mmCIF file of C-alpha atoms in Angstrom:
data_model
loop_
_atom_site.group_PDB
_atom_site.id
_atom_site.type_symbol
_atom_site.label_atom_id
_atom_site.label_comp_id
_atom_site.label_asym_id
_atom_site.label_seq_id
_atom_site.Cartn_x
_atom_site.Cartn_y
_atom_site.Cartn_z
ATOM 1 C CA MET A 13 16.842 8.880 -7.440
ATOM 2 C CA LYS A 14 16.804 5.218 -7.478
ATOM 3 C CA ILE A 15 14.075 3.420 -5.723
ATOM 4 C CA LYS A 16 14.363 -0.374 -5.296
ATOM 5 C CA ARG A 17 11.385 -1.623 -3.854
ATOM 6 C CA ILE A 18 8.198 -1.112 -1.933
ATOM 7 C CA ALA A 19 10.085 -1.765 1.991
ATOM 8 C CA HIS A 20 6.642 -2.044 3.456
ATOM 9 C CA LEU A 21 2.964 -0.617 4.317
ATOM 10 C CA GLY A 22 2.214 0.894 7.445
ATOM 11 C CA ILE A 23 -1.283 -0.243 8.153
ATOM 12 C CA ALA A 24 -2.356 1.528 11.473
ATOM 13 C CA VAL A 25 -4.022 -1.302 13.683
ATOM 14 C CA LYS A 26 -6.141 -1.084 17.274
ATOM 15 C CA ASP A 27 -4.852 -4.278 17.813
ATOM 16 C CA LEU A 28 -1.766 -6.418 16.652
ATOM 17 C CA ASP A 29 -2.908 -10.239 17.744
ATOM 18 C CA ALA A 30 -6.118 -10.330 15.718
ATOM 19 C CA PRO A 31 -4.411 -9.003 12.172
ATOM 20 C CA LYS A 32 -1.569 -11.021 12.781
ATOM 21 C CA LYS A 33 -3.515 -14.470 13.019
ATOM 22 C CA PHE A 34 -5.229 -13.067 9.788
ATOM 23 C CA TYR A 35 -2.478 -12.413 7.331
ATOM 24 C CA ALA A 36 -0.084 -15.949 9.400
ATOM 25 C CA GLU A 37 -3.229 -18.160 9.261
ATOM 26 C CA ASN A 38 -5.486 -17.287 6.559
ATOM 27 C CA LEU A 39 -3.137 -15.644 3.977
ATOM 28 C CA GLY A 40 0.194 -17.940 4.787
ATOM 29 C CA LEU A 41 2.227 -15.291 5.321
ATOM 30 C CA LYS A 42 5.124 -15.171 7.607
ATOM 31 C CA LEU A 43 5.733 -13.220 10.802
ATOM 32 C CA LYS A 44 8.554 -11.090 10.578
ATOM 33 C CA GLY A 45 8.966 -10.076 14.365
ATOM 34 C CA GLU A 46 7.845 -6.941 16.196
ATOM 35 C CA GLU A 47 9.620 -4.209 17.535
ATOM 36 C CA VAL A 48 8.781 -0.553 19.560
ATOM 37 C CA VAL A 49 10.208 2.559 17.806
ATOM 38 C CA GLU A 50 9.752 5.215 21.297
ATOM 39 C CA THR A 51 10.335 8.334 19.313
ATOM 40 C CA GLN A 52 7.222 7.316 17.121
ATOM 41 C CA LYS A 53 5.020 5.674 20.275
ATOM 42 C CA VAL A 54 4.016 2.613 18.505
ATOM 43 C CA LYS A 55 4.443 -1.322 18.511
ATOM 44 C CA VAL A 56 5.303 -2.155 14.868
ATOM 45 C CA SER A 57 5.001 -6.184 13.775
ATOM 46 C CA PHE A 58 6.270 -6.423 10.396
ATOM 47 C CA ILE A 59 4.680 -8.985 7.641
ATOM 48 C CA GLN A 60 6.926 -10.727 4.872
ATOM 49 C CA VAL A 61 4.990 -10.184 1.417
ATOM 50 C CA GLY A 62 7.361 -11.022 -1.228
ATOM 51 C CA GLU A 63 10.318 -8.616 -1.294
ATOM 52 C CA SER A 64 7.867 -6.348 0.808
ATOM 53 C CA LYS A 65 6.567 -6.486 4.209
ATOM 54 C CA LEU A 66 3.320 -5.066 5.655
ATOM 55 C CA GLU A 67 3.752 -2.981 8.945
ATOM 56 C CA LEU A 68 1.075 -3.029 11.179
ATOM 57 C CA LEU A 69 1.295 0.342 13.580
ATOM 58 C CA LEU A 70 -0.156 -0.238 17.039
ATOM 59 C CA PRO A 71 0.164 3.198 19.202
ATOM 60 C CA THR A 72 1.594 2.947 22.870
ATOM 61 C CA SER A 73 0.165 6.259 23.867
ATOM 62 C CA ALA A 74 -2.970 8.472 23.571
ATOM 63 C CA ASP A 75 -0.707 11.367 22.143
ATOM 64 C CA SER A 76 0.910 8.785 19.202
ATOM 65 C CA ALA A 77 -0.006 10.325 15.520
ATOM 66 C CA VAL A 78 -0.804 7.042 15.266
ATOM 67 C CA ALA A 79 -3.725 7.123 17.764
ATOM 68 C CA LYS A 80 -4.817 10.395 16.283
ATOM 69 C CA PHE A 81 -4.941 8.523 12.913
ATOM 70 C CA LEU A 82 -6.845 5.960 14.104
ATOM 71 C CA GLU A 83 -9.633 8.175 16.230
ATOM 72 C CA ASN A 84 -9.841 10.235 12.618
ATOM 73 C CA LYS A 85 -9.779 7.737 10.143
ATOM 74 C CA GLY A 86 -9.966 3.908 11.783
ATOM 75 C CA GLU A 87 -7.837 1.396 11.156
ATOM 76 C CA GLY A 88 -6.734 0.800 7.625
ATOM 77 C CA PHE A 89 -3.631 1.828 5.126
ATOM 78 C CA HIS A 90 -1.259 4.875 6.571
ATOM 79 C CA HIS A 91 1.703 4.810 4.623
ATOM 80 C CA LEU A 92 4.142 3.686 1.747
ATOM 81 C CA ALA A 93 7.536 3.252 2.169
ATOM 82 C CA LEU A 94 10.056 3.322 -0.736
ATOM 83 C CA GLU A 95 13.277 1.937 -0.437
ATOM 84 C CA VAL A 96 16.312 4.229 -1.907
ATOM 85 C CA ASP A 97 19.823 3.593 -1.788
ATOM 86 C CA ASP A 98 20.767 7.242 -0.744
ATOM 87 C CA ILE A 99 18.244 9.056 1.077
ATOM 88 C CA HIS A 100 20.387 11.910 2.000
ATOM 89 C CA ALA A 101 21.115 12.545 -1.613
ATOM 90 C CA ALA A 102 16.920 11.558 -2.316
ATOM 91 C CA VAL A 103 15.781 14.227 0.385
ATOM 92 C CA GLU A 104 17.719 17.204 -1.633
ATOM 93 C CA GLU A 105 16.785 16.081 -4.967
ATOM 94 C CA LEU A 106 13.215 16.340 -3.975
ATOM 95 C CA LYS A 107 13.861 20.175 -1.614
ATOM 96 C CA ALA A 108 15.520 21.095 -5.457
ATOM 97 C CA ALA A 109 13.048 20.283 -7.262
ATOM 98 C CA GLY A 110 10.091 22.088 -4.576
ATOM 99 C CA VAL A 111 8.507 18.451 -3.634
ATOM 100 C CA ARG A 112 6.908 19.608 -0.121
ATOM 101 C CA LEU A 113 8.258 17.315 2.992
ATOM 102 C CA ILE A 114 7.358 16.630 6.268
ATOM 103 C CA ASP A 115 10.925 15.911 6.933
ATOM 104 C CA GLU A 116 13.469 18.232 5.551
ATOM 105 C CA THR A 117 16.229 15.940 7.486
ATOM 106 C CA PRO A 118 16.315 11.824 7.152
ATOM 107 C CA ARG A 119 15.873 10.921 10.855
ATOM 108 C CA GLU A 120 16.027 7.231 12.371
ATOM 109 C CA GLY A 121 12.966 4.823 12.066
ATOM 110 C CA ALA A 122 12.671 1.402 12.452
ATOM 111 C CA HIS A 123 15.118 -1.489 11.558
ATOM 112 C CA GLY A 124 17.603 1.220 12.311
ATOM 113 C CA ALA A 125 16.513 2.683 8.810
ATOM 114 C CA LEU A 126 16.994 6.104 7.776
ATOM 115 C CA VAL A 127 13.773 8.100 7.023
ATOM 116 C CA ALA A 128 11.874 10.460 5.264
ATOM 117 C CA PHE A 129 8.065 11.520 5.259
ATOM 118 C CA LEU A 130 7.047 13.273 1.881
ATOM 119 C CA HIS A 131 4.021 15.590 2.300
ATOM 120 C CA PRO A 132 0.683 13.746 1.524
ATOM 121 C CA LYS A 133 -0.295 17.342 -0.677
ATOM 122 C CA ALA A 134 3.032 16.360 -2.771
ATOM 123 C CA THR A 135 1.730 12.870 -3.655
ATOM 124 C CA PHE A 136 -2.057 13.200 -4.184
ATOM 125 C CA GLY A 137 -3.001 12.135 -0.875
ATOM 126 C CA LEU A 138 -0.880 9.434 -0.355
ATOM 127 C CA LEU A 139 1.985 9.371 2.622
ATOM 128 C CA VAL A 140 4.940 8.616 1.516
ATOM 129 C CA GLU A 141 8.374 7.891 3.241
ATOM 130 C CA LEU A 142 11.590 7.012 1.437
ATOM 131 C CA CYS A 143 13.578 5.282 3.642
ATOM 132 C CA GLN A 144 17.065 3.428 3.611
ATOM 133 C CA TYR A 145 18.718 0.916 5.099
ATOM 134 C CA PRO A 146 21.874 0.316 7.101
ATOM 135 C CA ASP A 147 23.838 -2.156 4.611
ATOM 136 C CA MET B 22 -2.292 -20.211 -0.202
ATOM 137 C CA LYS B 23 0.724 -19.167 -1.180
ATOM 138 C CA ILE B 24 0.676 -15.311 -1.808
ATOM 139 C CA LYS B 25 3.856 -14.482 -4.080
ATOM 140 C CA ARG B 26 4.082 -11.026 -4.024
ATOM 141 C CA ILE B 27 2.607 -7.475 -3.597
ATOM 142 C CA ALA B 28 0.787 -6.953 -7.272
ATOM 143 C CA HIS B 29 0.014 -3.425 -6.749
ATOM 144 C CA LEU B 30 -1.055 -0.965 -4.731
ATOM 145 C CA GLY B 31 -4.844 0.885 -6.108
ATOM 146 C CA ILE B 32 -4.573 4.294 -5.527
ATOM 147 C CA ALA B 33 -7.466 6.544 -6.511
ATOM 148 C CA VAL B 34 -6.762 9.516 -8.167
ATOM 149 C CA LYS B 35 -8.773 13.054 -9.649
ATOM 150 C CA ASP B 36 -6.280 12.855 -12.733
ATOM 151 C CA LEU B 37 -3.710 10.736 -14.355
ATOM 152 C CA ASP B 38 -1.447 13.367 -15.677
ATOM 153 C CA ALA B 39 0.251 15.668 -12.664
ATOM 154 C CA PRO B 40 0.707 12.137 -10.204
ATOM 155 C CA LYS B 41 2.440 10.259 -13.144
ATOM 156 C CA LYS B 42 4.767 13.156 -14.008
ATOM 157 C CA PHE B 43 5.042 12.755 -10.025
ATOM 158 C CA TYR B 44 5.932 9.329 -9.762
ATOM 159 C CA ALA B 45 8.283 9.098 -12.938
ATOM 160 C CA GLU B 46 10.498 12.558 -12.870
ATOM 161 C CA ASN B 47 10.543 13.702 -9.353
ATOM 162 C CA LEU B 48 11.268 9.934 -7.785
ATOM 163 C CA GLY B 49 12.337 8.476 -11.231
ATOM 164 C CA LEU B 50 9.732 5.462 -11.655
ATOM 165 C CA LYS B 51 8.767 3.955 -14.649
ATOM 166 C CA LEU B 52 5.625 4.622 -16.338
ATOM 167 C CA LYS B 53 3.905 0.917 -17.477
ATOM 168 C CA GLY B 54 1.396 1.694 -19.489
ATOM 169 C CA GLU B 55 -2.683 2.812 -18.945
ATOM 170 C CA GLU B 56 -5.834 0.635 -19.723
ATOM 171 C CA VAL B 57 -9.523 1.252 -19.400
ATOM 172 C CA VAL B 58 -11.408 -1.216 -17.059
ATOM 173 C CA GLU B 59 -14.783 -1.470 -18.395
ATOM 174 C CA THR B 60 -16.425 -3.248 -15.873
ATOM 175 C CA GLN B 61 -14.717 -1.157 -13.223
ATOM 176 C CA LYS B 62 -15.268 2.150 -15.079
ATOM 177 C CA VAL B 63 -11.744 2.981 -13.911
ATOM 178 C CA LYS B 64 -8.757 4.696 -16.537
ATOM 179 C CA VAL B 65 -5.439 2.974 -14.644
ATOM 180 C CA SER B 66 -2.265 3.623 -15.406
ATOM 181 C CA PHE B 67 0.784 1.492 -14.001
ATOM 182 C CA ILE B 68 4.167 2.592 -12.497
ATOM 183 C CA GLN B 69 6.291 0.098 -11.482
ATOM 184 C CA VAL B 70 8.446 -0.588 -7.928
ATOM 185 C CA GLY B 71 10.670 -3.526 -7.698
ATOM 186 C CA GLU B 72 8.546 -6.721 -8.267
ATOM 187 C CA SER B 73 4.926 -4.182 -7.446
ATOM 188 C CA LYS B 74 3.155 -1.614 -9.376
ATOM 189 C CA LEU B 75 1.581 1.219 -8.217
ATOM 190 C CA GLU B 76 -1.767 1.738 -9.955
ATOM 191 C CA LEU B 77 -3.096 4.474 -10.405
ATOM 192 C CA LEU B 78 -7.241 4.273 -10.767
ATOM 193 C CA LEU B 79 -9.220 7.370 -12.072
ATOM 194 C CA PRO B 80 -12.997 6.839 -12.697
ATOM 195 C CA THR B 81 -14.409 7.293 -16.242
ATOM 196 C CA SER B 82 -17.816 7.792 -15.255
ATOM 197 C CA ALA B 83 -19.422 9.164 -11.892
ATOM 198 C CA ASP B 84 -21.174 5.876 -10.972
ATOM 199 C CA SER B 85 -17.945 4.080 -10.699
ATOM 200 C CA ALA B 86 -16.873 2.865 -7.286
ATOM 201 C CA VAL B 87 -13.690 5.203 -7.518
ATOM 202 C CA ALA B 88 -15.451 8.190 -8.238
ATOM 203 C CA LYS B 89 -18.252 7.148 -4.967
ATOM 204 C CA PHE B 90 -14.686 7.004 -2.908
ATOM 205 C CA LEU B 91 -12.871 9.983 -4.174
ATOM 206 C CA GLU B 92 -15.965 11.705 -2.910
ATOM 207 C CA ASN B 93 -16.002 10.399 0.068
ATOM 208 C CA LYS B 94 -12.313 10.159 1.085
ATOM 209 C CA GLY B 95 -10.219 11.964 -1.556
ATOM 210 C CA GLU B 96 -7.714 11.070 -3.324
ATOM 211 C CA GLY B 97 -4.996 8.269 -1.854
ATOM 212 C CA PHE B 98 -5.002 4.793 -1.156
ATOM 213 C CA HIS B 99 -7.678 2.475 -2.071
ATOM 214 C CA HIS B 100 -6.699 -1.083 -1.988
ATOM 215 C CA LEU B 101 -3.905 -3.954 -1.476
ATOM 216 C CA ALA B 102 -3.370 -6.773 -4.247
ATOM 217 C CA LEU B 103 -1.644 -9.956 -3.662
ATOM 218 C CA GLU B 104 -0.829 -12.138 -6.401
ATOM 219 C CA VAL B 105 -2.000 -15.698 -5.821
ATOM 220 C CA ASP B 106 -0.865 -19.384 -7.540
ATOM 221 C CA ASP B 107 -4.620 -20.324 -8.047
ATOM 222 C CA ILE B 108 -7.221 -17.739 -6.975
ATOM 223 C CA HIS B 109 -10.215 -20.469 -6.722
ATOM 224 C CA ALA B 110 -8.383 -22.420 -4.173
ATOM 225 C CA ALA B 111 -7.353 -19.412 -2.321
ATOM 226 C CA VAL B 112 -10.935 -17.894 -2.616
ATOM 227 C CA GLU B 113 -12.307 -21.335 -1.347
ATOM 228 C CA GLU B 114 -10.049 -21.277 1.539
ATOM 229 C CA LEU B 115 -11.181 -18.304 2.780
ATOM 230 C CA LYS B 116 -14.747 -18.932 2.120
ATOM 231 C CA ALA B 117 -14.376 -22.418 4.283
ATOM 232 C CA ALA B 118 -12.431 -20.004 7.103
ATOM 233 C CA GLY B 119 -15.581 -17.978 7.311
ATOM 234 C CA VAL B 120 -13.513 -14.765 5.774
ATOM 235 C CA ARG B 121 -16.009 -12.103 4.298
ATOM 236 C CA LEU B 122 -15.549 -11.816 0.244
ATOM 237 C CA ILE B 123 -16.486 -9.027 -1.319
ATOM 238 C CA ASP B 124 -16.305 -11.114 -4.125
ATOM 239 C CA GLU B 125 -17.151 -14.954 -3.759
ATOM 240 C CA THR B 126 -16.437 -15.991 -7.392
ATOM 241 C CA PRO B 127 -12.814 -14.606 -9.049
ATOM 242 C CA ARG B 128 -13.902 -11.866 -12.128
ATOM 243 C CA GLU B 129 -11.758 -10.326 -14.424
ATOM 244 C CA GLY B 130 -9.515 -7.341 -13.504
ATOM 245 C CA ALA B 131 -7.327 -5.690 -15.517
ATOM 246 C CA HIS B 132 -4.258 -7.262 -17.090
ATOM 247 C CA GLY B 133 -5.717 -10.226 -17.651
ATOM 248 C CA ALA B 134 -6.266 -11.204 -14.376
ATOM 249 C CA LEU B 135 -8.341 -12.703 -11.947
ATOM 250 C CA VAL B 136 -9.191 -10.896 -8.731
ATOM 251 C CA ALA B 137 -11.207 -11.158 -5.635
ATOM 252 C CA PHE B 138 -11.871 -8.695 -3.228
ATOM 253 C CA LEU B 139 -11.879 -9.572 0.687
ATOM 254 C CA HIS B 140 -14.147 -7.388 2.692
ATOM 255 C CA PRO B 141 -12.422 -4.466 4.572
ATOM 256 C CA LYS B 142 -14.026 -5.762 7.715
ATOM 257 C CA ALA B 143 -12.075 -8.893 7.425
ATOM 258 C CA THR B 144 -9.026 -7.073 6.682
ATOM 259 C CA PHE B 145 -8.582 -4.536 9.475
ATOM 260 C CA GLY B 146 -9.850 -1.955 7.411
ATOM 261 C CA LEU B 147 -7.544 -2.188 4.494
ATOM 262 C CA LEU B 148 -9.135 -3.439 1.290
ATOM 263 C CA VAL B 149 -7.118 -6.474 0.053
ATOM 264 C CA GLU B 150 -7.556 -7.658 -3.672
ATOM 265 C CA LEU B 151 -6.463 -11.211 -4.161
ATOM 266 C CA CYS B 152 -5.164 -11.810 -7.970
ATOM 267 C CA GLN B 153 -3.951 -14.739 -10.223
ATOM 268 C CA TYR B 154 -2.279 -13.791 -13.767
ATOM 269 C CA PRO B 155 -2.276 -15.566 -17.213
ATOM 270 C CA ASP B 156 0.774 -17.505 -17.276
#
């Protein structure tokens, strides 16, 4: 497969305002909008860094996976998203190589992307998402 | 301050060979060499992703900060490094704004870079490093 760039770093937070203010005012980074991803029960706020983004993840419901993550581990790094040009081919390639996946079939994510998460056991403790953006 | 890009993601690992093989063979990413950073008691292995790198961190000693991190949290995300053009000015700017830092003075890191870590309490649970590379 061909990975083009780090699409984003997902970061679990308990509030959006304070981290947005920090990244914008103290680090001088650009805020790039917000979106509610209903399927994941999160409100997402994007911050541009070079060709990549930080993606702040705020749970919108107590039964969101990110709410559970915050309960167990607190705020901080959640996942690394890598952009591929053909996510269906990439997922098939990983399955053929016996790599463990959370999503055996790509599903819809933020920004109209198709996403598939690898299993953290396959990626040495790091939760890795592959994503493909619409043209 | 002006942040140019994600320089790297530091990832704590218990072994370099298996993750290197995974990132190179399964994800098709390019390995970009290794380096021992004596001051941090780590062996570092770089993997290129777009304009950024993954930086696998293997402790070379039981009293390395990364060894302690692995003991407490296991393998996975360790820190996010952001490249700035003038790290001394960036550190002064953060100090003036009252942002908590681990390194109040930039120090030497891998690849001849100057680095300064912010305190994870200032960055919502994320360990963030600023770095400046030699011209």
